[in-house]
XYZ file of C-alpha atoms in Angstrom:
778
model
C -16.539 -66.078 -1.801
C -14.302 -67.944 -4.271
C -14.367 -71.681 -3.586
C -12.860 -74.407 -5.756
C -14.220 -77.186 -3.551
C -15.832 -77.766 -0.189
C -14.289 -81.146 0.334
C -11.254 -81.172 2.606
C -9.836 -84.315 4.136
C -7.351 -85.214 6.834
C -5.648 -88.363 8.039
C -7.564 -88.222 11.309
C -4.444 -88.720 13.388
C -5.042 -85.601 15.522
C -3.408 -82.213 16.077
C 0.229 -82.465 17.139
C 1.570 -80.615 20.127
C 4.744 -80.847 22.191
C 3.180 -83.479 24.467
C 2.119 -85.697 21.582
C 2.945 -85.327 17.940
C 1.877 -87.394 14.985
C 3.718 -88.560 11.881
C 3.166 -86.795 8.593
C 0.495 -88.803 6.751
C 0.960 -90.654 3.496
C -2.247 -90.337 1.435
C -3.173 -91.865 -1.911
C -6.118 -91.831 -4.305
C -6.598 -94.581 -6.938
C -8.086 -93.667 -10.306
C -9.229 -96.206 -12.893
C -9.511 -94.757 -16.388
C -11.096 -96.574 -19.327
C -9.772 -93.991 -21.783
C -6.967 -91.422 -21.748
C -8.402 -87.936 -21.143
C -7.848 -85.129 -23.651
C -7.165 -82.809 -20.723
C -6.567 -83.432 -17.044
C -6.470 -80.343 -14.821
C -5.672 -80.728 -11.139
C -6.153 -78.086 -8.477
C -4.410 -79.197 -5.286
C -4.032 -77.787 -1.791
C -2.259 -79.438 1.125
C -2.204 -77.512 4.436
C 0.264 -76.689 5.975
C 2.496 -78.010 3.141
C 2.436 -80.973 0.764
C 4.506 -83.088 -1.593
C 2.600 -84.432 -4.614
C 3.278 -87.498 -6.739
C 1.467 -88.891 -9.771
C 2.074 -92.530 -10.754
C 5.420 -92.407 -8.974
C 7.362 -89.239 -9.867
C 7.054 -86.118 -7.723
C 5.479 -83.117 -9.454
C 5.242 -80.628 -6.554
C 5.377 -77.074 -7.839
C 8.116 -76.091 -5.463
C 9.410 -76.645 -1.954
C 6.908 -75.797 0.820
C 3.862 -75.748 -1.479
C 1.294 -74.284 -1.419
C 1.852 -70.601 -0.687
C 2.227 -69.635 2.985
C -0.941 -67.876 4.210
C -3.430 -67.324 7.005
C -6.061 -69.797 5.801
C -8.770 -67.792 7.530
C -8.112 -65.262 4.752
C -6.770 -67.158 1.747
C -6.443 -70.855 0.974
C -3.946 -71.437 -1.829
C -4.166 -74.101 -4.496
C -1.614 -75.069 -7.111
C -2.596 -75.960 -10.664
C -1.207 -78.981 -12.495
C -1.675 -80.361 -15.992
C -1.809 -84.171 -15.714
C -2.737 -84.769 -19.351
C 0.524 -86.583 -20.135
C 0.828 -88.250 -16.726
C -2.380 -90.303 -16.649
C -2.934 -93.483 -18.604
C -5.629 -96.068 -19.218
C -5.998 -98.363 -16.238
C -4.950 -97.704 -12.663
C -3.433 -94.366 -11.706
C -2.526 -93.034 -8.332
C -2.346 -89.496 -6.972
C -0.237 -89.661 -3.824
C 0.756 -86.954 -1.384
C 2.404 -86.299 1.968
C 1.144 -83.568 4.295
C 3.368 -81.465 6.541
C 2.453 -79.303 9.498
C 3.566 -75.864 8.199
C 1.472 -73.056 9.640
C -1.502 -75.405 10.005
C 0.153 -76.900 13.095
C 2.861 -74.361 13.998
C 4.648 -76.131 16.834
C 7.681 -73.908 16.827
C 5.757 -70.659 16.582
C 4.005 -69.821 19.843
C 2.541 -66.661 18.312
C 0.525 -68.689 15.813
C -0.335 -71.635 18.078
C -3.601 -70.118 19.369
C -4.887 -69.022 15.992
C -8.272 -70.090 14.717
C -6.752 -71.670 11.620
C -4.693 -74.162 13.622
C -5.723 -77.719 12.995
C -4.638 -81.116 11.707
C -2.952 -81.047 8.288
C -5.566 -81.355 5.544
C -5.880 -81.522 1.788
C -8.292 -80.803 -1.007
C -8.149 -81.448 -4.735
C -10.273 -81.095 -7.800
C -9.360 -83.176 -10.857
C -11.248 -82.345 -14.062
C -10.911 -84.993 -16.756
C -12.035 -83.806 -20.200
C -13.100 -86.528 -22.624
C -12.785 -86.411 -26.397
C -16.474 -85.485 -26.683
C -15.913 -82.456 -24.432
C -17.665 -83.875 -21.402
C -15.916 -83.481 -18.065
C -15.628 -85.900 -15.162
C -14.803 -84.243 -11.835
C -13.045 -86.077 -9.041
C -12.689 -84.454 -5.611
C -11.081 -85.396 -2.335
C -13.218 -87.713 -0.214
C -13.008 -90.544 2.308
C -11.958 -92.993 -0.433
C -8.461 -91.550 -0.106
C -6.309 -94.009 1.796
C -4.076 -92.982 4.719
C -0.977 -94.394 6.450
C 1.673 -93.087 8.809
C 5.016 -92.113 7.241
C 8.650 -92.264 8.410
C 8.446 -88.472 9.013
C 7.821 -88.698 12.726
C 8.069 -84.991 13.434
C 8.141 -81.912 11.221
C 8.032 -78.235 11.922
C 8.976 -75.238 9.765
C 11.138 -73.784 12.557
C 12.288 -76.700 14.643
C 13.112 -79.195 11.922
C 12.369 -82.794 11.118
C 12.738 -86.329 12.547
C 12.809 -89.256 10.104
C 13.111 -93.006 10.760
C 14.079 -94.751 7.539
C 13.456 -98.163 9.058
C 9.734 -97.450 8.622
C 10.035 -97.128 4.861
C 9.654 -100.866 4.339
C 6.084 -100.697 5.707
C 4.975 -98.699 2.682
C 7.533 -99.620 -0.007
C 6.030 -98.882 -3.436
C 3.163 -96.750 -2.141
C 3.645 -94.146 -4.836
C 3.108 -96.570 -7.708
C -0.053 -97.963 -9.330
C -0.736 -101.526 -8.305
C 0.271 -101.043 -4.682
C -2.040 -102.838 -2.233
C -3.412 -100.239 0.168
C -6.337 -102.372 1.390
C -5.018 -102.331 4.957
C -4.676 -98.574 4.983
C -7.223 -96.403 6.771
C -9.682 -94.131 5.030
C -9.267 -90.385 5.166
C -11.652 -88.282 7.272
C -13.760 -85.379 6.039
C -12.809 -82.274 7.968
C -13.916 -78.678 8.348
C -13.178 -76.480 5.380
C -10.704 -73.638 6.068
C -12.474 -70.278 6.175
C -10.533 -68.341 3.527
C -11.226 -67.691 -0.129
C -9.557 -70.069 -2.555
C -6.828 -68.754 -4.795
C -4.253 -70.118 -7.249
C -0.767 -68.920 -6.275
C 0.884 -66.532 -8.764
C 4.186 -66.261 -6.938
C 7.408 -67.903 -8.151
C 7.919 -71.354 -6.578
C 10.732 -72.090 -4.142
C 13.610 -73.746 -6.006
C 17.293 -74.677 -5.505
C 19.721 -71.897 -6.443
C 22.986 -73.677 -5.845
C 24.322 -76.787 -4.148
C 27.243 -76.361 -1.782
C 29.799 -78.855 -0.569
C 31.702 -78.209 2.677
C 34.859 -76.104 2.550
C 36.151 -77.638 5.801
C 35.232 -80.341 8.319
C 36.436 -80.067 11.927
C 35.942 -82.460 14.800
C 34.113 -80.882 17.755
C 33.208 -82.846 20.853
C 31.135 -85.857 19.892
C 30.572 -84.693 16.344
C 31.904 -82.860 13.311
C 31.273 -79.320 12.138
C 30.803 -78.835 8.391
C 31.563 -75.324 7.181
C 29.818 -74.551 3.884
C 31.703 -71.290 3.445
C 28.780 -68.930 3.310
C 25.589 -68.262 5.186
C 22.347 -69.079 3.415
C 18.971 -70.748 3.540
C 17.750 -74.014 2.148
C 17.942 -77.728 2.724
C 20.688 -80.021 3.917
C 20.936 -83.485 2.391
C 22.582 -86.536 3.965
C 24.181 -89.116 1.700
C 25.267 -92.317 3.394
C 25.207 -96.044 4.007
C 25.036 -97.027 7.686
C 23.757 -99.967 9.687
C 20.096 -100.072 10.781
C 19.321 -97.963 13.791
C 22.290 -95.551 13.371
C 21.038 -92.108 14.479
C 22.408 -89.020 12.749
C 21.639 -85.675 14.433
C 22.195 -82.374 12.631
C 22.297 -78.974 14.279
C 22.627 -75.629 12.509
C 24.266 -72.286 13.178
C 25.503 -69.118 11.472
C 28.457 -68.663 13.762
C 31.057 -70.523 15.786
C 32.267 -69.566 19.238
C 35.505 -71.125 20.404
C 35.131 -73.712 17.656
C 31.601 -74.670 18.753
C 28.187 -73.989 17.266
C 26.794 -70.702 18.544
C 23.025 -71.315 18.523
C 21.803 -68.689 20.988
C 20.650 -66.174 18.344
C 18.725 -68.942 16.612
C 16.813 -69.990 19.694
C 13.131 -70.899 19.404
C 10.701 -70.833 22.334
C 9.801 -74.362 23.404
C 6.511 -74.552 25.339
C 7.237 -78.139 26.309
C 9.896 -76.950 28.737
C 8.175 -73.895 30.099
C 10.086 -70.807 28.948
C 13.009 -72.838 27.678
C 14.388 -72.758 24.170
C 15.221 -75.169 21.403
C 16.884 -74.718 18.015
C 16.560 -76.271 14.640
C 17.664 -79.881 14.110
C 17.346 -82.769 11.693
C 17.186 -86.215 13.306
C 17.627 -89.200 10.923
C 17.623 -92.907 11.811
C 19.193 -95.157 9.212
C 17.605 -98.306 7.707
C 20.782 -100.072 6.685
C 20.740 -99.168 2.978
C 22.473 -96.549 0.900
C 20.358 -93.400 1.015
C 20.035 -89.754 0.062
C 17.791 -87.958 2.517
C 16.473 -84.362 2.332
C 13.893 -83.018 4.806
C 10.411 -82.421 3.393
C 8.668 -79.684 5.342
C 11.249 -77.358 6.815
C 14.335 -75.398 5.720
C 17.471 -74.305 7.505
C 19.277 -70.988 7.776
C 22.937 -71.556 8.517
C 26.552 -71.684 7.445
C 27.711 -74.400 9.852
C 26.152 -77.841 10.378
C 27.239 -80.166 13.196
C 26.557 -83.858 12.685
C 26.821 -86.430 15.475
C 26.556 -90.170 14.994
C 29.480 -90.662 12.627
C 33.158 -91.428 13.210
C 36.341 -89.894 11.748
C 36.385 -92.069 8.622
C 32.657 -91.503 7.938
C 32.733 -87.672 8.230
C 33.658 -87.180 4.575
C 32.953 -84.179 2.345
C 30.344 -86.266 0.493
C 28.281 -86.983 3.619
C 26.449 -83.605 3.588
C 25.473 -81.150 0.895
C 23.593 -77.876 1.358
C 21.062 -76.633 -1.237
C 20.645 -72.866 -1.132
C 17.070 -72.104 -2.087
C 14.681 -69.178 -2.568
C 11.592 -68.211 -4.454
C 12.682 -68.529 -8.088
C 13.508 -64.960 -9.077
C 16.054 -63.822 -11.638
C 18.678 -61.099 -11.456
C 17.456 -57.699 -12.644
C 20.240 -55.345 -11.595
C 23.952 -55.411 -10.893
C 26.613 -53.264 -9.250
C 30.369 -53.392 -8.888
C 33.125 -50.854 -8.334
C 36.770 -50.353 -7.391
C 35.992 -50.584 -3.680
C 36.063 -54.260 -2.601
C 34.129 -53.422 0.584
C 31.171 -52.093 -1.402
C 31.337 -55.101 -3.715
C 31.159 -57.408 -0.729
C 28.246 -55.434 0.698
C 26.398 -55.748 -2.589
C 26.970 -59.520 -2.457
C 25.893 -60.024 1.132
C 22.846 -57.870 0.666
C 21.803 -59.954 -2.340
C 22.389 -63.182 -0.429
C 20.437 -62.008 2.621
C 17.564 -60.937 0.389
C 17.397 -64.279 -1.390
C 17.723 -66.160 1.908
C 14.538 -64.449 3.006
C 12.420 -65.010 -0.101
C 10.508 -68.163 0.773
C 7.035 -67.388 -0.623
C 6.812 -64.415 1.727
C 9.534 -61.829 2.504
C 10.749 -63.193 5.827
C 12.917 -61.408 8.376
C 15.349 -64.294 8.892
C 15.591 -67.879 7.631
C 16.243 -69.558 10.956
C 14.796 -68.202 14.202
C 11.534 -66.678 13.066
C 10.769 -66.975 9.346
C 8.137 -64.324 9.861
C 6.796 -61.894 7.294
C 7.554 -58.720 9.254
C 5.937 -55.813 7.444
C 8.607 -53.154 8.011
C 11.377 -55.449 6.859
C 9.754 -55.838 3.428
C 8.750 -52.177 3.202
C 12.223 -50.800 3.772
C 13.698 -53.411 1.405
C 11.264 -52.962 -1.488
C 13.469 -50.626 -3.533
C 16.632 -52.693 -3.428
C 14.558 -55.839 -4.016
C 12.936 -54.410 -7.134
C 16.171 -52.928 -8.476
C 18.127 -56.187 -8.026
C 15.617 -58.994 -8.602
C 12.516 -59.694 -10.688
C 10.344 -59.965 -7.601
C 7.188 -58.196 -8.828
C 5.034 -61.331 -8.591
C 6.659 -62.306 -5.307
C 5.810 -58.982 -3.674
C 2.369 -58.679 -5.275
C 1.205 -62.063 -4.074
C 2.226 -61.163 -0.548
C 0.428 -57.813 -0.768
C -2.807 -59.693 -1.460
C -2.347 -61.214 1.978
C -1.255 -57.895 3.552
C -4.476 -56.222 2.437
C -6.559 -58.963 4.013
C -4.603 -58.895 7.320
C -6.172 -55.567 8.300
C -8.672 -55.791 11.134
C -12.149 -54.234 11.388
C -10.789 -51.033 12.955
C -8.266 -50.546 10.139
C -5.231 -51.533 12.182
C -2.424 -53.699 10.725
C -0.498 -56.541 12.380
C 3.285 -56.482 12.543
C 3.633 -59.709 10.552
C 1.772 -61.176 7.554
C 0.563 -63.856 7.793
C -0.050 -63.409 11.485
C -1.818 -65.165 14.296
C -5.476 -64.395 14.896
C -5.745 -61.100 16.785
C -1.957 -60.867 17.287
C 0.229 -57.850 16.547
C -2.458 -55.146 16.242
C -1.569 -53.389 19.483
C 2.158 -54.126 19.716
C 5.056 -54.992 17.451
C 3.685 -52.746 14.743
C 3.234 -48.974 14.293
C 3.167 -46.600 11.298
C 6.652 -47.551 10.101
C 5.526 -51.204 9.951
C 2.052 -50.378 8.643
C 3.604 -48.307 5.848
C 3.885 -51.571 3.905
C 0.319 -50.900 2.719
C 1.517 -48.066 0.531
C 5.300 -48.456 0.292
C 5.403 -51.688 -1.721
C 2.432 -50.866 -3.999
C 3.947 -47.438 -4.612
C 7.391 -48.846 -5.438
C 5.903 -51.478 -7.699
C 4.143 -48.694 -9.618
C 7.030 -46.231 -9.528
C 9.746 -48.658 -10.550
C 7.827 -51.228 -12.583
C 4.548 -49.598 -13.640
C 2.737 -52.444 -11.894
C -0.619 -51.586 -10.283
C -1.721 -55.028 -9.145
C -0.669 -54.455 -5.561
C -2.150 -50.957 -5.556
C -5.490 -52.446 -6.627
C -5.264 -55.075 -3.890
C -4.837 -52.432 -1.149
C -7.233 -49.889 -2.605
C -9.707 -50.166 0.231
C -7.170 -50.943 2.937
C -5.253 -47.690 2.379
C -8.165 -45.400 3.121
C -9.343 -47.583 6.004
C -5.878 -47.294 7.535
C -5.801 -43.504 7.084
C -9.167 -43.264 8.835
C -7.808 -45.496 11.638
C -4.592 -43.489 12.037
C -6.472 -40.183 12.202
C -8.078 -41.566 15.335
C -4.629 -42.240 16.856
C -3.456 -38.618 16.770
C -2.886 -36.772 20.003
C -3.992 -33.214 20.762
C -0.971 -31.885 18.839
C -1.829 -33.853 15.719
C 1.050 -36.282 16.246
C 1.083 -40.076 16.299
C 3.218 -42.247 18.602
C 2.668 -45.992 19.040
C 4.388 -49.239 18.204
C 7.972 -49.574 17.056
C 10.176 -46.755 15.879
C 13.760 -46.583 14.558
C 14.368 -50.282 15.162
C 17.838 -51.858 15.655
C 19.587 -48.592 16.355
C 23.274 -48.960 17.312
C 23.815 -50.023 20.903
C 20.023 -50.534 20.991
C 19.404 -46.879 21.961
C 16.678 -45.276 19.838
C 17.371 -41.552 19.765
C 14.680 -40.412 17.313
C 11.429 -39.531 19.180
C 8.671 -42.003 18.358
C 6.191 -39.168 17.742
C 8.502 -37.811 15.050
C 9.258 -41.021 13.185
C 5.637 -42.204 13.444
C 4.123 -38.953 12.248
C 6.613 -38.586 9.410
C 5.702 -42.113 8.286
C 2.014 -41.232 8.474
C 2.710 -38.254 6.286
C 4.590 -40.380 3.789
C 1.838 -43.019 3.861
C -0.842 -40.474 2.973
C 1.346 -38.899 0.335
C 1.976 -42.171 -1.460
C -1.631 -43.218 -1.060
C -2.574 -40.005 -2.838
C -0.322 -40.855 -5.777
C -1.743 -44.374 -5.994
C -5.318 -43.229 -5.841
C -4.594 -40.693 -8.537
C -3.118 -43.293 -10.859
C -6.060 -45.603 -10.030
C -8.379 -42.839 -11.153
C -9.888 -41.820 -7.785
C -9.256 -38.059 -7.648
C -11.412 -37.414 -4.564
C -9.573 -39.910 -2.428
C -6.275 -38.600 -3.765
C -7.149 -35.092 -2.679
C -8.323 -36.301 0.729
C -5.038 -38.155 1.229
C -3.056 -35.080 0.202
C -4.926 -32.873 2.655
C -4.368 -35.414 5.417
C -0.687 -35.639 4.535
C -0.370 -31.856 4.785
C -1.963 -31.960 8.269
C 0.674 -34.476 9.460
C 3.471 -32.437 7.925
C 2.169 -29.249 9.458
C 2.019 -30.938 12.879
C 5.611 -32.050 12.652
C 6.803 -28.643 11.428
C 4.905 -26.897 14.219
C 5.729 -29.233 17.082
C 8.993 -30.955 16.288
C 11.136 -28.611 14.137
C 13.464 -25.923 15.467
C 13.171 -23.588 12.497
C 15.820 -21.176 13.711
C 18.460 -23.882 13.723
C 16.967 -26.135 10.994
C 16.955 -28.993 13.496
C 14.506 -31.817 13.964
C 13.499 -33.029 17.424
C 15.893 -35.595 18.813
C 18.997 -33.822 17.495
C 20.045 -37.111 15.940
C 20.887 -38.621 12.577
C 17.560 -40.352 12.024
C 15.364 -37.368 12.902
C 17.382 -34.971 10.762
C 17.754 -37.271 7.756
C 14.091 -38.323 7.735
C 12.810 -34.753 7.864
C 15.032 -33.836 4.952
C 14.264 -36.894 2.827
C 10.493 -36.880 3.425
C 10.232 -33.143 2.688
C 9.278 -32.029 6.168
C 11.850 -29.310 5.632
C 11.062 -27.054 2.689
C 13.311 -26.886 -0.318
C 14.614 -23.539 0.990
C 15.424 -25.074 4.379
C 17.043 -28.276 3.211
C 20.561 -26.908 2.653
C 20.805 -25.641 6.218
C 19.211 -28.815 7.525
C 21.733 -30.943 5.572
C 24.604 -28.948 7.019
C 23.156 -29.563 10.457
C 22.991 -33.293 9.659
C 26.687 -33.259 8.815
C 27.406 -31.510 12.121
C 25.467 -34.228 13.951
C 27.348 -36.961 12.133
C 30.702 -35.403 13.007
C 29.593 -35.068 16.628
C 28.829 -38.791 16.518
C 32.365 -39.599 15.352
C 31.228 -40.163 11.758
C 29.717 -43.519 12.698
C 26.271 -44.706 11.652
C 23.954 -43.811 14.491
C 20.557 -44.685 13.027
C 18.181 -47.605 13.093
C 16.397 -49.059 10.109
C 14.302 -45.956 9.390
C 17.198 -43.573 9.407
C 19.742 -45.748 7.626
C 17.429 -46.114 4.681
C 17.480 -42.390 3.945
C 20.635 -40.890 5.431
C 23.010 -41.769 2.583
C 20.545 -40.560 -0.032
C 20.288 -37.229 1.796
C 24.066 -36.883 2.125
C 24.634 -37.625 -1.538
C 21.873 -35.246 -2.653
C 23.617 -32.454 -0.735
C 27.185 -33.012 -1.898
C 28.415 -35.327 0.830
C 28.778 -38.619 -1.030
C 32.295 -38.990 0.339
C 31.025 -38.838 3.918
C 28.330 -41.408 3.127
C 30.987 -43.690 1.521
C 33.253 -43.355 4.576
C 30.433 -44.137 6.995
C 29.330 -47.182 5.075
C 32.733 -48.769 4.538
C 34.664 -47.948 7.694
C 35.833 -51.201 9.308
C 35.065 -50.260 12.920
C 31.424 -50.389 13.877
C 28.721 -49.389 13.965
C 29.042 -49.621 10.186
C 28.426 -51.908 7.245
C 32.182 -52.242 6.784
C 32.355 -53.897 10.169
C 30.159 -56.757 8.836
C 32.640 -57.220 5.987
C 35.641 -57.071 8.326
C 34.332 -59.829 10.570
C 33.576 -62.057 7.571
C 29.783 -61.986 7.337
C 28.506 -63.477 4.105
C 24.958 -62.216 4.511
C 23.710 -58.927 5.933
C 23.402 -58.781 9.695
C 20.210 -57.849 11.595
C 21.777 -54.813 13.242
C 24.928 -52.710 13.713
C 25.870 -54.255 17.026
C 29.581 -55.079 17.138
C 31.152 -58.334 18.218
C 31.624 -57.145 21.792
C 27.886 -56.517 22.084
C 25.019 -58.989 21.867
C 25.078 -61.141 18.720
C 21.793 -61.373 16.892
C 20.898 -62.800 13.508
C 23.491 -62.645 10.757
C 20.956 -63.054 7.946
C 18.494 -60.158 7.635
C 17.816 -58.021 4.562
C 16.233 -54.885 5.974
C 19.414 -52.855 6.217
C 19.996 -53.519 2.523
C 18.973 -50.208 0.972
C 22.680 -49.464 0.472
C 22.455 -51.724 -2.586
C 19.873 -49.431 -4.149
C 22.088 -46.466 -3.134
C 25.016 -48.015 -4.965
C 22.954 -48.382 -8.132
C 20.882 -45.211 -8.019
C 23.397 -42.772 -6.500
C 26.933 -43.916 -7.186
C 26.074 -45.051 -10.729
C 23.084 -42.747 -10.949
C 20.376 -45.023 -12.387
C 17.298 -43.032 -11.376
C 14.094 -44.817 -12.358
C 10.950 -42.694 -12.783
C 12.691 -39.481 -11.656
C 9.507 -37.457 -12.023
C 7.592 -39.403 -9.368
C 9.340 -37.910 -6.319
C 9.159 -34.445 -7.824
C 5.442 -34.814 -8.388
C 4.922 -35.787 -4.757
C 6.856 -32.777 -3.581
C 4.875 -30.414 -5.789
C 1.597 -31.970 -4.739
C 2.254 -31.490 -1.054
C 2.971 -27.797 -1.710
C -0.488 -27.458 -3.252
C 0.404 -27.940 -6.924
C -1.354 -30.410 -9.181
C -0.427 -34.093 -8.889
C 0.492 -35.217 -12.389
C 1.196 -38.924 -12.324
C 3.308 -40.057 -15.318
C 1.875 -43.078 -17.060
C 5.167 -44.412 -18.401
C 7.568 -43.194 -15.721
C 8.960 -46.687 -15.116
C 10.636 -46.483 -18.598
C 11.894 -42.948 -17.885
C 15.432 -43.273 -16.525
C 17.830 -40.435 -15.824
C 21.491 -41.048 -15.164
C 22.686 -38.733 -12.357
C 25.760 -40.120 -10.577
C 27.282 -39.047 -7.298
C 30.662 -40.695 -7.342
C 32.723 -40.672 -4.118
C 36.249 -39.394 -4.780
C 37.904 -42.602 -3.572
C 36.069 -44.748 -6.152
C 37.999 -45.080 -9.392
C 35.347 -46.925 -11.344
C 31.817 -48.119 -10.865
C 29.306 -49.925 -13.020
C 25.664 -50.903 -12.710
C 22.913 -52.315 -14.857
C 19.136 -52.496 -14.631
C 16.399 -54.187 -16.649
C 13.372 -51.899 -16.857
C 9.979 -53.075 -18.246
C 10.795 -51.424 -21.582
C 14.514 -52.091 -21.935
C 17.922 -52.327 -20.293
C 20.528 -49.792 -19.232
C 24.150 -50.223 -18.245
C 26.295 -47.467 -16.769
C 30.093 -47.541 -16.491
C 31.980 -44.692 -14.801
C 35.787 -44.437 -14.922
C 37.937 -41.780 -13.263
C 40.580 -40.442 -15.710
C 43.202 -39.038 -13.397
C 45.328 -37.678 -16.289
C 42.482 -35.442 -17.496
C 40.873 -35.012 -14.029
C 37.620 -36.214 -15.536
C 35.024 -38.970 -15.253
C 34.257 -40.946 -18.397
C 30.660 -42.190 -18.601
C 29.742 -45.065 -20.881
C 25.973 -45.513 -21.115
C 24.488 -48.478 -22.983
C 20.730 -48.561 -23.651
C 18.555 -51.246 -25.199
C 14.798 -51.059 -25.810
C 12.404 -48.161 -25.483
C 13.882 -46.298 -22.488
C 14.076 -42.537 -22.479
C 15.484 -39.874 -20.161
C 18.570 -37.680 -19.704
C 22.212 -38.204 -18.867
C 23.603 -35.709 -16.338
C 27.221 -35.347 -15.257
C 28.205 -36.589 -11.782
C 27.549 -34.165 -8.967
C 30.453 -31.690 -8.914
C 31.151 -32.243 -12.585
C 29.866 -30.800 -15.854
C 29.793 -31.567 -19.583
C 31.421 -29.193 -22.037
C 28.789 -27.463 -24.094
C 25.685 -28.962 -22.530
C 24.055 -29.428 -19.145
C 22.811 -32.886 -20.096
C 22.286 -35.237 -23.016
C 19.256 -37.289 -23.985
C 19.360 -40.975 -23.152
C 20.145 -42.565 -26.521
C 19.749 -46.122 -27.780
C 23.039 -48.005 -28.157
C 26.401 -47.270 -26.557
C 27.383 -43.695 -25.882
C 30.398 -42.170 -24.134
C 30.490 -38.828 -22.289
C 33.269 -37.073 -20.403
C 32.583 -34.826 -17.404
C 35.001 -32.329 -15.809
C 35.041 -30.804 -12.320
C 33.053 -27.664 -11.617
C 33.298 -25.418 -8.571
C 31.095 -27.733 -6.478
C 33.321 -29.254 -3.778
C 32.809 -32.583 -2.058
C 34.306 -33.215 1.325
C 37.204 -35.644 0.997
C 37.772 -38.070 3.860
């Protein structure tokens, strides 16, 4: 067991609940140094979250530090170099502790967990002298404690702050402050998990927004920040002592009022009633700039009460959009403004849900739902440099597995919660999906190594869940289907996902060097595929059970149909889509694959039409109604309104880049999986992540499209222009670095004199002309 220290301390106030809650504690440790150290290394953990100050200035690694985890499994520390911050004489290390998941008031699922307790902290400060000797200082009861003006804090519900209390502790961050009347900290039980230094990118501010409009509503004013997002509101003001400012948050307005129902949070203090996120600030009578410490908001609109018409200025509130600090890796734009908007709102929804862990939404839940991250992994990795972000979370995913091999539906999760409901193979697929995509797209095996044991334990577990026909059916299936009617049989979607799980596990074991486990996984995958083909496929009509878009598309995409059967099965899929009025009629499992299948079989125009049409269920309907982040589902405005900031329908972004513009990363990987399942050798390419083919499928109503992607070994940019005078498509391909591959003409087109060209360093231009392959024009 990895332990940095056994000494954890708390303020000793008690564990907050809805009947009685305690202020966030101020805590400070004095250090007296007779000489300046050569090195000063600090490892610090504050659970649930902390803010850290040294001799006055704040040095916290990022918002909501440390990393969010189940501390029965992993306890995260952050590392700081204090060499230039300490001086001879008195120094002070000061910190504030927030509740976070340590005391999850707004999360009833976590409230009964073993790891729940009073906020606590631990630190190890190693001071290296000039002679090389090291003095170690650890947390103990010499740390001084006082209540703070943060009277209430919760990740979901928000924060309450009384600035009038600041005068009681004015100057507490600085050396020389008299803390003799403060209480001493209490030693507390050490959390059970291993200790680990976080390797994920810290949460930082991406942009600061000012309101685009301010409208009076009832007893307050609604500030519209113009776009949905996640982060922290700040209040900037100067009001008399005792003035109370109350902020409420929402994504939508209804009849000019905040619509908070989709953001409701279960409130045990009122039985089965609900609350929603607020910030409650009481003024001290001085000019101030206040930002909450231990929460964050997901919203577009903020209502403030407690100010009058002249005080409700545009400078009163600002909104910092935040996320884990990842950079852009890929881009896409084209002649269709609807697709451009969808690319933008997918990106924004993804960033809004990158707060240490990949959350489902930034307001109501802030949970790490496993399926959400699994189905988003490709578009995340193509768009953003989130390798470290996903890998750190996968360390936690691997440890979330229970003794039987089952997986919970969320990570981190409550003790013993989510193993028998709110999960299932589509959710549990996260164990292989993200490690596989990290290897396939980035050549990164860290996550694969982390889940090495968990994968085979899960396969053993899932074999015990098969029925007499060799099929699996439990948990959630094709979630958020239009009109909330799931048409795909659970036994089909579950068993197909088990097949895919085993197939990808085989590839990962092979690349990790374990050939025996790889072969076992392949044989198990074949047994799942055989069961689906025998029990759930109408071979005469090339039709999957359910006779619906999801069943048919999944069985094509995941190779349940053979290569010889796929053309007929794809034609049947088109028939089903036309029967359904050419609307999207899939949930999250089907929508991730259906457009890929259609494009692969010459129906890119149909896919484009389904995506962009303005009447729902469709993505275009989200654009039409003005959404600025991706919605949770395809429900239209006349149906129930759910979250407007989810990322797990976002694979269209990857489709734009990989299909319309044709940037296919590691194109051999999928082919190798197909050949392996048919009994041929599994040859895993070692450098596939730098092998990129360009194979576009350009819908006929798109005049130009361009995309770029930064691979580990270089960069590629693709620009496609339709030349109507020559009835051709001009392809400009720019390559930097050590990438290799081939350039193919768009589907339905051909080059003169060659079937393809090698991917060449620099800028190259190709022209493709129509062949006899027709695409359906809508």
